[in-house]
Amino acid sequence: MAMIVGVIGRLSYSWNAPLWFDETFSAVIATQPNVAALLDWCLSELTGPAFYMPLWLWAKIAGSSDVALRLPSVLLSIVAPLLILWKGHANRDLRMWWAVFALLWVPMFGVAGEARPYPQMFLLGVVQAILFVQLLDRPTTARASGWIIVSAVLILTQYWGVVPCLVQGIAYLGHHRARAVATWPAALLLLPMFGWAYFHLPAVLQLTVGNDLSSGGLPPSAALEIPAMLLGVSFSATVILGVVIGSTTIALAQRRAGPISWGPSTMLAVCGAATIALVLVIAFTRPGFLPRYLTPSMPSFLFALALWARWMVARDPRPVIVATAMMMSTAIGLLASIFTGTERDPRHIFNLQQPSAWLAERQPQRLVIFWDGPVASASSSAHLAEVGGFFLRRGGRTVAVSVARAAADQDPNQAVLALSSSDAAILWFANDDLPDSRTPRIARYNPHYECRDFGGGQLTMTACRPRLPGIAQQTNVAFSQPVRPAPLARVR
């Protein structure tokens, strides 16, 4: 049952949705004409080359359609639990529990069908966890090399992969000490990763902590959302974690637990919990955190849940039944909501694909884009122009793209219209809560334009195009009041 629900959830979530904003960056990078252009993009992105370079090679074979760009992520999201079933652990019961929890981990439903790195990060986290257990069982240079290679690829996919690597590395050194130190030649395999980070990390820090994305970490009130960050839905996640903690506490108090065996499996479970704890400490103290950054840390955490389930079911199966039933019901509930329309997901509303299709009806020769927000101010105009014109170019249209900029005290409508000269199409978007003075009013400033709001009142996504000759101006109800977009951080 878990296999059916988990696979359908991964296949269904985004299948009929347009590429959302972050996926457009993936599409642009995957369609770069040569290696030099690819490297230029990779050095300016938050996501690392271990995701973009294979996607670039894949696009050379499969093309740049929505399905082609998303297919690798879908496949990797399904491969991960299958790998757990096959090679996850020597103990069959532990493999089964780990695979069940991985299949029913509902945050994967939302990212499995996206051209983004999270399914790859989860799969790499699974491989890393498997190799970590093997390394602890018998520390050799060969096994240490395998674990380090996978860890380096995980970090080069997304830097949040550093956290599980660091925690597991410290645990390995602390557990085996001299035997671990004897495998030091394997650490030389980290040199390429450090070499890339030397050139790449400054740009990442500029886009995150150095770009005033927020004044600090998560607010204290976000502590109540930790269960949802981990398992997807607040109520069920709170019940599951409460059952796990409560049943374990009772078993220990009643002396039904028995002595703790600090073997490789227990070490991985402890590392999983420690990794989550460290990520949350960073989230509450540093800016720029999003729940999906937990993805590379979740395989070891889900392994900890699996180890608890195998341990508890022999003592009292009722808590395990409750926790598993809650995960299953949550997954089935989300699966049911998928078929009622993924347009409810604000990420899919925040897309350039639909407004670009509307603009393409007039066959524009010029396009002016304006992305309002702190990340946009740190992005190069050349890259933004590629992103803004991607869907028009993919549709076979040659369009010249200009990027408007507007200072905090400047009227962005004037800045955009100064570049448009009344004959260019306009794309105006923002994923931050904007003051009324920075909302789009192009049609009011220049009646020559007709504008359409694609943001649904949740965010700013406005397209404007010159009116056809002879068509009278109509009042655009969508702009009778300024749009107040909901915050939606670009995660890349």
Coordinates of C-alpha atoms in Angstrom, one line a residue:
M1 CA 0.0 0.0 0.0
A2 CA 2.8 2.4 0.9
M3 CA 4.5 1.7 -2.4
I4 CA 1.3 2.5 -4.4
V5 CA 0.5 5.7 -2.5
G6 CA 4.1 6.9 -2.5
V7 CA 4.7 6.3 -6.2
I8 CA 1.4 7.8 -7.3
G9 CA 2.1 10.8 -5.1
R10 CA 5.4 11.4 -6.7
L11 CA 4.1 11.0 -10.2
S12 CA 1.0 13.1 -9.8
Y13 CA 1.8 16.3 -8.0
S14 CA 3.2 18.5 -10.7
W15 CA 2.4 16.6 -13.8
N16 CA -0.1 19.2 -15.2
A17 CA 1.4 22.3 -13.7
P18 CA 3.6 24.9 -15.5
L19 CA 7.2 25.2 -14.7
W20 CA 7.3 27.5 -11.7
F21 CA 9.9 30.2 -11.3
D22 CA 12.8 28.3 -9.8
E23 CA 12.3 25.5 -12.4
T24 CA 12.7 28.2 -15.1
F25 CA 16.2 28.8 -13.8
S26 CA 16.9 25.1 -14.1
A27 CA 15.5 25.1 -17.7
V28 CA 17.7 28.1 -18.7
I29 CA 20.8 26.5 -17.3
A30 CA 20.0 23.1 -18.9
T31 CA 19.7 24.8 -22.3
Q32 CA 23.0 26.7 -22.2
P33 CA 24.8 26.4 -25.6
N34 CA 28.2 25.5 -24.3
V35 CA 30.3 24.5 -21.3
A36 CA 31.6 28.0 -20.7
A37 CA 28.0 29.4 -20.4
L38 CA 27.1 26.5 -18.2
L39 CA 30.0 27.2 -15.8
D40 CA 29.1 30.9 -15.7
W41 CA 25.6 30.1 -14.6
C42 CA 26.7 27.4 -12.1
L43 CA 29.0 29.9 -10.4
S44 CA 26.2 32.3 -9.8
E45 CA 23.5 29.9 -8.5
L46 CA 22.7 28.6 -5.0
T47 CA 22.3 25.0 -6.3
G48 CA 25.6 23.3 -7.2
P49 CA 27.0 21.9 -10.4
A50 CA 26.3 18.3 -9.4
F51 CA 22.7 19.0 -10.2
Y52 CA 23.0 21.4 -13.2
M53 CA 25.7 19.6 -15.1
P54 CA 23.9 16.2 -15.4
L55 CA 20.7 18.1 -16.2
W56 CA 22.5 20.0 -19.0
L57 CA 23.7 16.7 -20.4
W58 CA 20.3 15.2 -20.1
A59 CA 18.7 18.1 -22.0
K60 CA 21.1 17.6 -24.9
I61 CA 19.5 14.2 -25.3
A62 CA 15.9 14.6 -24.1
G63 CA 15.2 18.3 -24.9
S64 CA 13.8 21.1 -22.8
S65 CA 10.1 20.3 -22.6
D66 CA 8.5 20.4 -19.2
V67 CA 8.3 16.6 -19.1
A68 CA 11.9 16.1 -20.1
L69 CA 13.2 18.5 -17.5
R70 CA 11.2 17.0 -14.7
L71 CA 11.7 13.3 -15.6
P72 CA 15.1 12.8 -13.9
S73 CA 13.7 14.1 -10.6
V74 CA 10.6 11.8 -10.8
L75 CA 12.8 8.8 -11.5
L76 CA 15.3 9.6 -8.7
S77 CA 12.5 10.1 -6.2
I78 CA 11.2 6.6 -6.9
V79 CA 14.7 5.0 -7.0
A80 CA 15.5 6.1 -3.5
P81 CA 12.9 3.9 -1.6
L82 CA 13.6 1.1 -4.1
L83 CA 17.3 1.3 -3.2
I84 CA 16.4 1.2 0.5
L85 CA 14.3 -2.0 -0.1
W86 CA 17.2 -3.5 -2.0
K87 CA 20.3 -2.5 -0.1
G88 CA 19.1 -0.3 2.7
H89 CA 20.2 -2.7 5.5
A90 CA 21.2 -6.3 6.2
N91 CA 18.1 -6.6 8.4
R92 CA 15.0 -7.2 6.3
D93 CA 12.5 -5.7 8.8
L94 CA 14.6 -2.5 9.1
R95 CA 14.8 -2.2 5.3
M96 CA 11.0 -2.5 5.1
W97 CA 10.3 0.1 7.8
W98 CA 12.8 2.6 6.3
A99 CA 11.3 2.2 2.8
V100 CA 7.7 2.6 4.1
F101 CA 8.6 5.9 5.9
A102 CA 10.6 7.1 2.9
L103 CA 7.6 6.4 0.6
L104 CA 5.1 8.1 2.9
W105 CA 7.3 11.2 3.6
V106 CA 4.8 13.6 2.0
P107 CA 7.2 16.6 1.5
M108 CA 8.7 14.5 -1.3
F109 CA 5.4 14.6 -3.2
G110 CA 5.7 18.3 -3.8
V111 CA 9.2 18.2 -5.1
A112 CA 9.4 14.9 -6.9
G113 CA 8.0 16.2 -10.1
E114 CA 10.1 19.4 -10.3
A115 CA 13.2 20.2 -12.2
R116 CA 15.0 20.9 -8.9
P117 CA 17.7 19.2 -6.9
Y118 CA 15.7 17.8 -3.9
P119 CA 15.0 14.3 -5.2
Q120 CA 18.7 14.0 -6.1
M121 CA 19.6 15.2 -2.6
F122 CA 17.3 12.7 -0.9
L123 CA 18.7 9.8 -3.0
L124 CA 22.3 10.9 -2.2
G125 CA 21.4 11.1 1.4
V126 CA 20.1 7.5 1.3
V127 CA 23.3 6.2 -0.4
Q128 CA 25.4 8.2 2.1
A129 CA 23.5 6.6 5.0
I130 CA 23.9 3.1 3.6
L131 CA 27.6 3.6 3.1
F132 CA 28.0 5.2 6.6
V133 CA 26.6 2.0 8.2
Q134 CA 29.0 -0.1 6.2
L135 CA 31.9 2.2 7.1
L136 CA 31.2 2.0 10.8
D137 CA 30.9 -1.8 10.5
R138 CA 34.3 -2.2 8.9
P139 CA 36.4 1.0 8.5
T140 CA 38.7 0.7 5.5
T141 CA 40.1 3.3 3.1
A142 CA 38.0 1.9 0.3
R143 CA 34.8 2.3 2.2
A144 CA 35.8 5.7 3.5
S145 CA 36.5 6.7 -0.1
G146 CA 33.0 5.6 -1.2
W147 CA 31.3 7.5 1.7
I148 CA 33.4 10.7 1.0
I149 CA 32.7 10.6 -2.8
V150 CA 28.9 10.5 -2.2
S151 CA 29.2 13.1 0.5
A152 CA 31.1 15.5 -1.8
V153 CA 28.6 15.0 -4.6
L154 CA 25.8 15.8 -2.0
I155 CA 27.5 19.0 -1.0
L156 CA 28.1 19.9 -4.6
T157 CA 24.4 19.5 -5.2
Q158 CA 23.4 21.9 -2.4
Y159 CA 25.4 23.2 0.5
W160 CA 22.9 22.2 3.1
G161 CA 24.3 18.7 2.4
V162 CA 27.3 19.8 4.5
V163 CA 25.3 19.2 7.8
P164 CA 24.8 15.4 7.5
C165 CA 28.3 15.0 6.2
L166 CA 29.8 16.9 9.1
V167 CA 27.7 15.0 11.7
Q168 CA 28.5 11.6 10.3
G169 CA 32.1 12.4 9.8
I170 CA 32.5 13.4 13.4
A171 CA 30.7 10.3 14.6
Y172 CA 33.0 8.1 12.5
L173 CA 36.1 9.7 14.0
G174 CA 34.7 9.5 17.5
H175 CA 33.6 5.9 17.1
H176 CA 36.7 4.4 15.6
R177 CA 39.4 7.0 16.5
A178 CA 42.7 5.5 15.4
R179 CA 41.2 3.2 12.9
A180 CA 39.3 6.1 11.3
V181 CA 42.4 8.3 11.2
A182 CA 44.2 5.5 9.4
T183 CA 41.8 6.0 6.5
W184 CA 42.9 9.6 6.0
P185 CA 43.9 9.2 2.3
A186 CA 40.2 9.0 1.5
A187 CA 39.9 12.7 2.6
L188 CA 42.0 13.7 -0.4
L189 CA 38.9 13.0 -2.5
L190 CA 37.4 16.2 -0.9
L191 CA 39.9 18.4 -2.7
P192 CA 37.7 18.9 -5.9
M193 CA 34.8 19.9 -3.7
F194 CA 36.8 22.4 -1.8
G195 CA 38.3 23.8 -5.0
W196 CA 34.8 24.4 -6.4
A197 CA 33.6 25.9 -3.2
Y198 CA 36.5 28.4 -3.1
F199 CA 35.1 30.0 -6.3
H200 CA 31.4 29.3 -5.8
L201 CA 30.7 29.9 -2.1
P202 CA 31.2 33.7 -2.1
A203 CA 28.4 34.1 -4.6
V204 CA 26.1 31.8 -2.5
L205 CA 26.8 33.8 0.6
Q206 CA 26.1 37.0 -1.2
L207 CA 22.7 35.7 -2.3
T208 CA 21.8 34.5 1.1
V209 CA 23.3 36.0 4.3
G210 CA 24.9 38.9 2.5
N211 CA 21.9 40.1 0.6
D212 CA 19.6 41.2 3.5
L213 CA 17.0 38.5 2.7
S214 CA 15.8 38.8 6.3
S215 CA 17.1 40.2 9.5
G216 CA 17.8 36.8 11.1
G217 CA 16.6 33.3 11.5
L218 CA 13.2 31.9 12.0
P219 CA 11.1 33.6 14.8
P220 CA 10.6 31.7 18.1
S221 CA 7.0 31.1 17.1
A222 CA 8.2 28.9 14.3
A223 CA 9.1 26.2 16.9
L224 CA 5.5 25.1 16.7
E225 CA 6.0 24.4 13.0
I226 CA 9.0 22.0 13.5
P227 CA 6.9 18.8 13.2
A228 CA 5.4 20.1 9.9
M229 CA 8.9 21.0 8.7
L230 CA 10.0 17.4 9.3
L231 CA 7.0 15.4 8.2
G232 CA 4.8 17.7 6.1
V233 CA 1.4 18.3 7.9
S234 CA 1.4 19.9 11.3
F235 CA -1.3 17.8 13.1
S236 CA -0.3 14.4 11.9
A237 CA 3.4 15.2 12.3
T238 CA 2.9 16.3 15.9
V239 CA 0.9 13.2 16.7
I240 CA 3.7 11.0 15.1
L241 CA 6.5 12.6 16.9
G242 CA 4.5 12.7 20.1
V243 CA 3.8 8.9 19.8
V244 CA 7.5 8.2 19.1
I245 CA 8.8 10.2 22.0
G246 CA 6.0 9.2 24.4
S247 CA 6.3 5.5 23.8
T248 CA 10.0 5.5 24.0
T249 CA 9.9 7.4 27.3
I250 CA 7.4 4.9 28.7
A251 CA 9.4 1.9 27.6
L252 CA 12.6 3.3 29.2
A253 CA 10.8 4.1 32.4
Q254 CA 9.3 0.6 32.6
R255 CA 12.8 -0.9 31.9
R256 CA 11.5 -2.6 28.8
A257 CA 14.1 -1.1 26.6
G258 CA 17.1 -3.2 27.5
P259 CA 20.7 -2.1 27.1
I260 CA 21.5 0.2 24.2
S261 CA 23.8 -1.3 21.6
W262 CA 26.0 1.4 20.0
G263 CA 26.3 -0.4 16.8
P264 CA 26.4 1.1 13.3
S265 CA 22.5 1.3 13.0
T266 CA 22.2 3.1 16.3
M267 CA 24.9 5.4 15.4
L268 CA 23.2 6.3 12.1
A269 CA 19.9 6.9 14.0
V270 CA 21.6 9.2 16.5
C271 CA 23.4 11.0 13.6
G272 CA 20.0 11.5 12.0
A273 CA 18.5 13.1 15.1
A274 CA 21.6 15.2 15.6
T275 CA 21.6 16.4 12.0
I276 CA 18.1 17.6 12.3
A277 CA 18.8 19.4 15.5
L278 CA 21.8 21.1 14.0
V279 CA 19.9 22.2 10.9
L280 CA 17.1 23.7 13.1
V281 CA 19.7 25.6 15.2
I282 CA 21.0 27.1 12.0
A283 CA 17.5 27.8 10.8
F284 CA 16.7 29.8 14.0
T285 CA 19.9 31.7 14.0
R286 CA 20.7 32.4 10.4
P287 CA 18.6 33.9 7.6
G288 CA 17.5 32.2 4.4
F289 CA 16.2 28.9 5.7
L290 CA 13.4 27.0 4.0
P291 CA 11.9 23.6 5.2
R292 CA 13.0 21.8 2.0
Y293 CA 16.6 22.4 3.0
L294 CA 16.0 19.5 5.5
T295 CA 15.9 17.1 2.5
P296 CA 19.5 15.8 2.6
S297 CA 19.2 15.2 6.3
M298 CA 15.9 13.3 6.2
P299 CA 17.1 9.9 5.1
S300 CA 19.0 9.3 8.3
F301 CA 16.2 10.8 10.3
L302 CA 13.7 8.4 8.7
F303 CA 16.1 5.6 9.4
A304 CA 15.9 6.6 13.0
L305 CA 12.1 6.3 12.8
A306 CA 12.5 2.9 11.2
L307 CA 14.8 1.7 13.9
W308 CA 12.3 2.9 16.5
A309 CA 9.5 1.0 14.8
R310 CA 11.4 -2.3 14.7
W311 CA 12.4 -1.8 18.3
M312 CA 9.0 -0.8 19.5
V313 CA 6.9 -3.3 17.6
A314 CA 8.5 -6.2 19.6
R315 CA 7.5 -4.5 22.9
D316 CA 4.2 -2.8 22.1
P317 CA 3.0 -2.6 18.5
R318 CA 0.2 -0.1 19.2
P319 CA 2.4 3.1 18.9
V320 CA 3.9 1.8 15.7
I321 CA 0.4 1.2 14.3
V322 CA -0.7 4.7 15.2
A323 CA 2.4 6.4 13.8
T324 CA 2.3 4.4 10.5
A325 CA -1.5 4.9 10.2
M326 CA -1.0 8.7 10.6
M327 CA 1.7 8.8 7.9
M328 CA -0.5 6.7 5.6
S329 CA -3.6 8.8 6.1
T330 CA -1.6 12.0 5.6
A331 CA -0.2 10.7 2.3
I332 CA -3.6 9.5 1.1
G333 CA -5.1 12.9 2.0
L334 CA -2.5 14.8 0.1
L335 CA -2.9 12.4 -2.8
A336 CA -6.6 13.2 -2.9
S337 CA -5.9 16.9 -2.8
I338 CA -3.5 16.6 -5.7
F339 CA -6.3 15.6 -8.0
T340 CA -8.4 18.6 -7.0
G341 CA -5.8 21.0 -8.5
T342 CA -2.1 21.8 -7.9
E343 CA -2.9 25.4 -8.8
R344 CA -3.5 25.9 -5.0
D345 CA 0.3 25.6 -4.6
P346 CA 1.6 29.2 -4.8
R347 CA 4.8 28.0 -6.3
H348 CA 3.0 26.9 -9.4
I349 CA 1.2 30.3 -9.5
F350 CA 4.6 31.9 -9.5
N351 CA 5.5 31.0 -13.0
L352 CA 6.5 32.8 -16.2
Q353 CA 5.2 30.2 -18.5
Q354 CA 1.5 31.2 -18.5
P355 CA 2.0 34.9 -18.8
S356 CA 4.6 34.3 -21.6
A357 CA 2.1 32.3 -23.5
W358 CA -0.4 35.2 -23.2
L359 CA 2.2 37.7 -24.4
A360 CA 3.2 35.4 -27.3
E361 CA -0.3 35.8 -28.8
R362 CA 0.8 39.3 -30.0
Q363 CA 4.2 38.0 -31.3
P364 CA 6.3 40.6 -29.4
Q365 CA 9.7 41.5 -30.7
R366 CA 10.8 43.2 -27.4
L367 CA 10.3 42.3 -23.8
V368 CA 10.9 44.3 -20.6
I369 CA 11.1 42.3 -17.4
F370 CA 11.1 43.6 -13.8
W371 CA 11.7 41.4 -10.9
D372 CA 11.3 43.3 -7.7
G373 CA 13.1 42.1 -4.6
P374 CA 16.5 41.7 -2.9
V375 CA 17.6 38.5 -4.8
A376 CA 16.8 40.3 -8.1
S377 CA 19.1 43.2 -7.2
A378 CA 22.0 40.7 -6.7
S379 CA 21.3 38.9 -10.0
S380 CA 23.0 39.9 -13.2
S381 CA 20.9 41.5 -15.9
A382 CA 22.2 39.1 -18.5
H383 CA 21.0 36.1 -16.5
L384 CA 17.6 37.7 -15.7
A385 CA 17.1 38.4 -19.4
E386 CA 17.7 34.8 -20.2
V387 CA 15.1 33.7 -17.6
G388 CA 12.5 36.3 -18.6
G389 CA 12.6 35.4 -22.3
F390 CA 13.0 31.6 -21.9
F391 CA 9.5 30.5 -22.8
L392 CA 9.2 32.9 -25.7
R393 CA 12.5 31.5 -27.1
R394 CA 11.5 27.9 -26.4
G395 CA 8.4 28.6 -28.4
G396 CA 10.5 29.6 -31.4
R397 CA 10.3 33.4 -31.0
T398 CA 13.3 35.7 -31.2
V399 CA 12.8 38.5 -28.7
A400 CA 15.1 41.2 -27.3
V401 CA 14.9 41.3 -23.5
S402 CA 15.6 44.4 -21.4
V403 CA 15.8 44.3 -17.6
A404 CA 14.3 47.2 -15.6
R405 CA 15.8 48.3 -12.3
A406 CA 14.2 50.6 -9.8
A407 CA 15.7 51.9 -6.6
A408 CA 13.7 51.8 -3.3
D409 CA 12.7 55.5 -3.7
Q410 CA 11.9 55.2 -7.4
D411 CA 8.6 54.5 -9.1
P412 CA 9.1 51.1 -10.8
N413 CA 6.2 51.8 -13.2
Q414 CA 8.2 54.7 -14.6
A415 CA 11.4 52.6 -14.8
V416 CA 9.6 49.9 -16.7
L417 CA 7.8 52.2 -19.1
A418 CA 11.1 54.1 -19.8
L419 CA 12.4 50.9 -21.4
S420 CA 9.2 49.7 -23.1
S421 CA 8.6 52.7 -25.4
S422 CA 5.0 51.5 -25.7
D423 CA 5.8 48.7 -28.1
A424 CA 7.4 46.1 -25.9
A425 CA 5.7 43.4 -23.9
I426 CA 6.2 43.6 -20.1
L427 CA 6.6 40.9 -17.4
W428 CA 6.6 42.2 -13.9
F429 CA 6.9 39.8 -11.0
A430 CA 7.9 39.7 -7.3
N431 CA 7.9 37.1 -4.6
D432 CA 8.2 39.4 -1.6
D433 CA 5.5 41.4 0.2
L434 CA 5.6 44.8 -1.5
P435 CA 4.4 48.2 -0.5
D436 CA 1.6 49.8 -2.5
S437 CA 4.0 52.2 -4.1
R438 CA 5.7 49.3 -5.9
T439 CA 2.7 47.5 -7.3
P440 CA 2.2 47.4 -11.1
R441 CA 0.0 50.1 -12.6
I442 CA 1.2 50.0 -16.2
A443 CA -2.2 50.3 -17.8
R444 CA -3.0 53.3 -15.7
Y445 CA 0.2 55.1 -16.6
N446 CA -0.1 54.2 -20.3
P447 CA -3.6 53.3 -21.6
H448 CA -1.8 51.9 -24.7
Y449 CA -1.2 48.7 -22.7
E450 CA -3.6 46.0 -21.6
C451 CA -2.5 44.0 -18.5
R452 CA -3.4 40.8 -16.9
D453 CA -2.8 39.6 -13.3
F454 CA -1.5 36.0 -13.2
G455 CA -0.8 36.1 -9.5
G456 CA -4.3 35.2 -8.3
G457 CA -4.1 37.8 -5.5
Q458 CA -1.4 35.7 -3.8
L459 CA 1.7 37.2 -5.4
T460 CA 2.8 39.7 -8.1
M461 CA 2.8 38.2 -11.6
T462 CA 1.7 40.7 -14.1
A463 CA 2.0 40.6 -17.9
C464 CA 1.3 43.6 -20.1
R465 CA 1.1 43.9 -23.9
P466 CA 0.2 46.7 -26.4
R467 CA -3.5 46.8 -27.2
L468 CA -4.6 45.9 -30.7
P469 CA -5.5 48.9 -32.8
G470 CA -9.2 49.9 -32.6
I471 CA -9.8 48.1 -29.3
A472 CA -11.2 50.3 -26.6
Q473 CA -9.6 50.4 -23.2
Q474 CA -11.4 48.4 -20.6
T475 CA -11.2 48.8 -16.9
N476 CA -9.0 46.1 -15.4
V477 CA -10.7 45.1 -12.2
A478 CA -7.6 43.1 -11.1
F479 CA -5.8 46.4 -10.7
S480 CA -8.5 48.5 -9.1
Q481 CA -6.7 47.8 -5.8
P482 CA -3.0 47.1 -5.4
V483 CA -2.1 43.4 -5.2
R484 CA -0.7 42.3 -1.8
P485 CA 1.5 39.3 -2.6
A486 CA 2.2 36.6 -0.1
P487 CA 5.9 36.1 0.6
L488 CA 7.4 33.3 -1.5
A489 CA 11.2 33.1 -1.3
R490 CA 13.2 31.9 -4.3
V491 CA 15.1 28.9 -3.1
R492 CA 17.0 27.8 -6.3

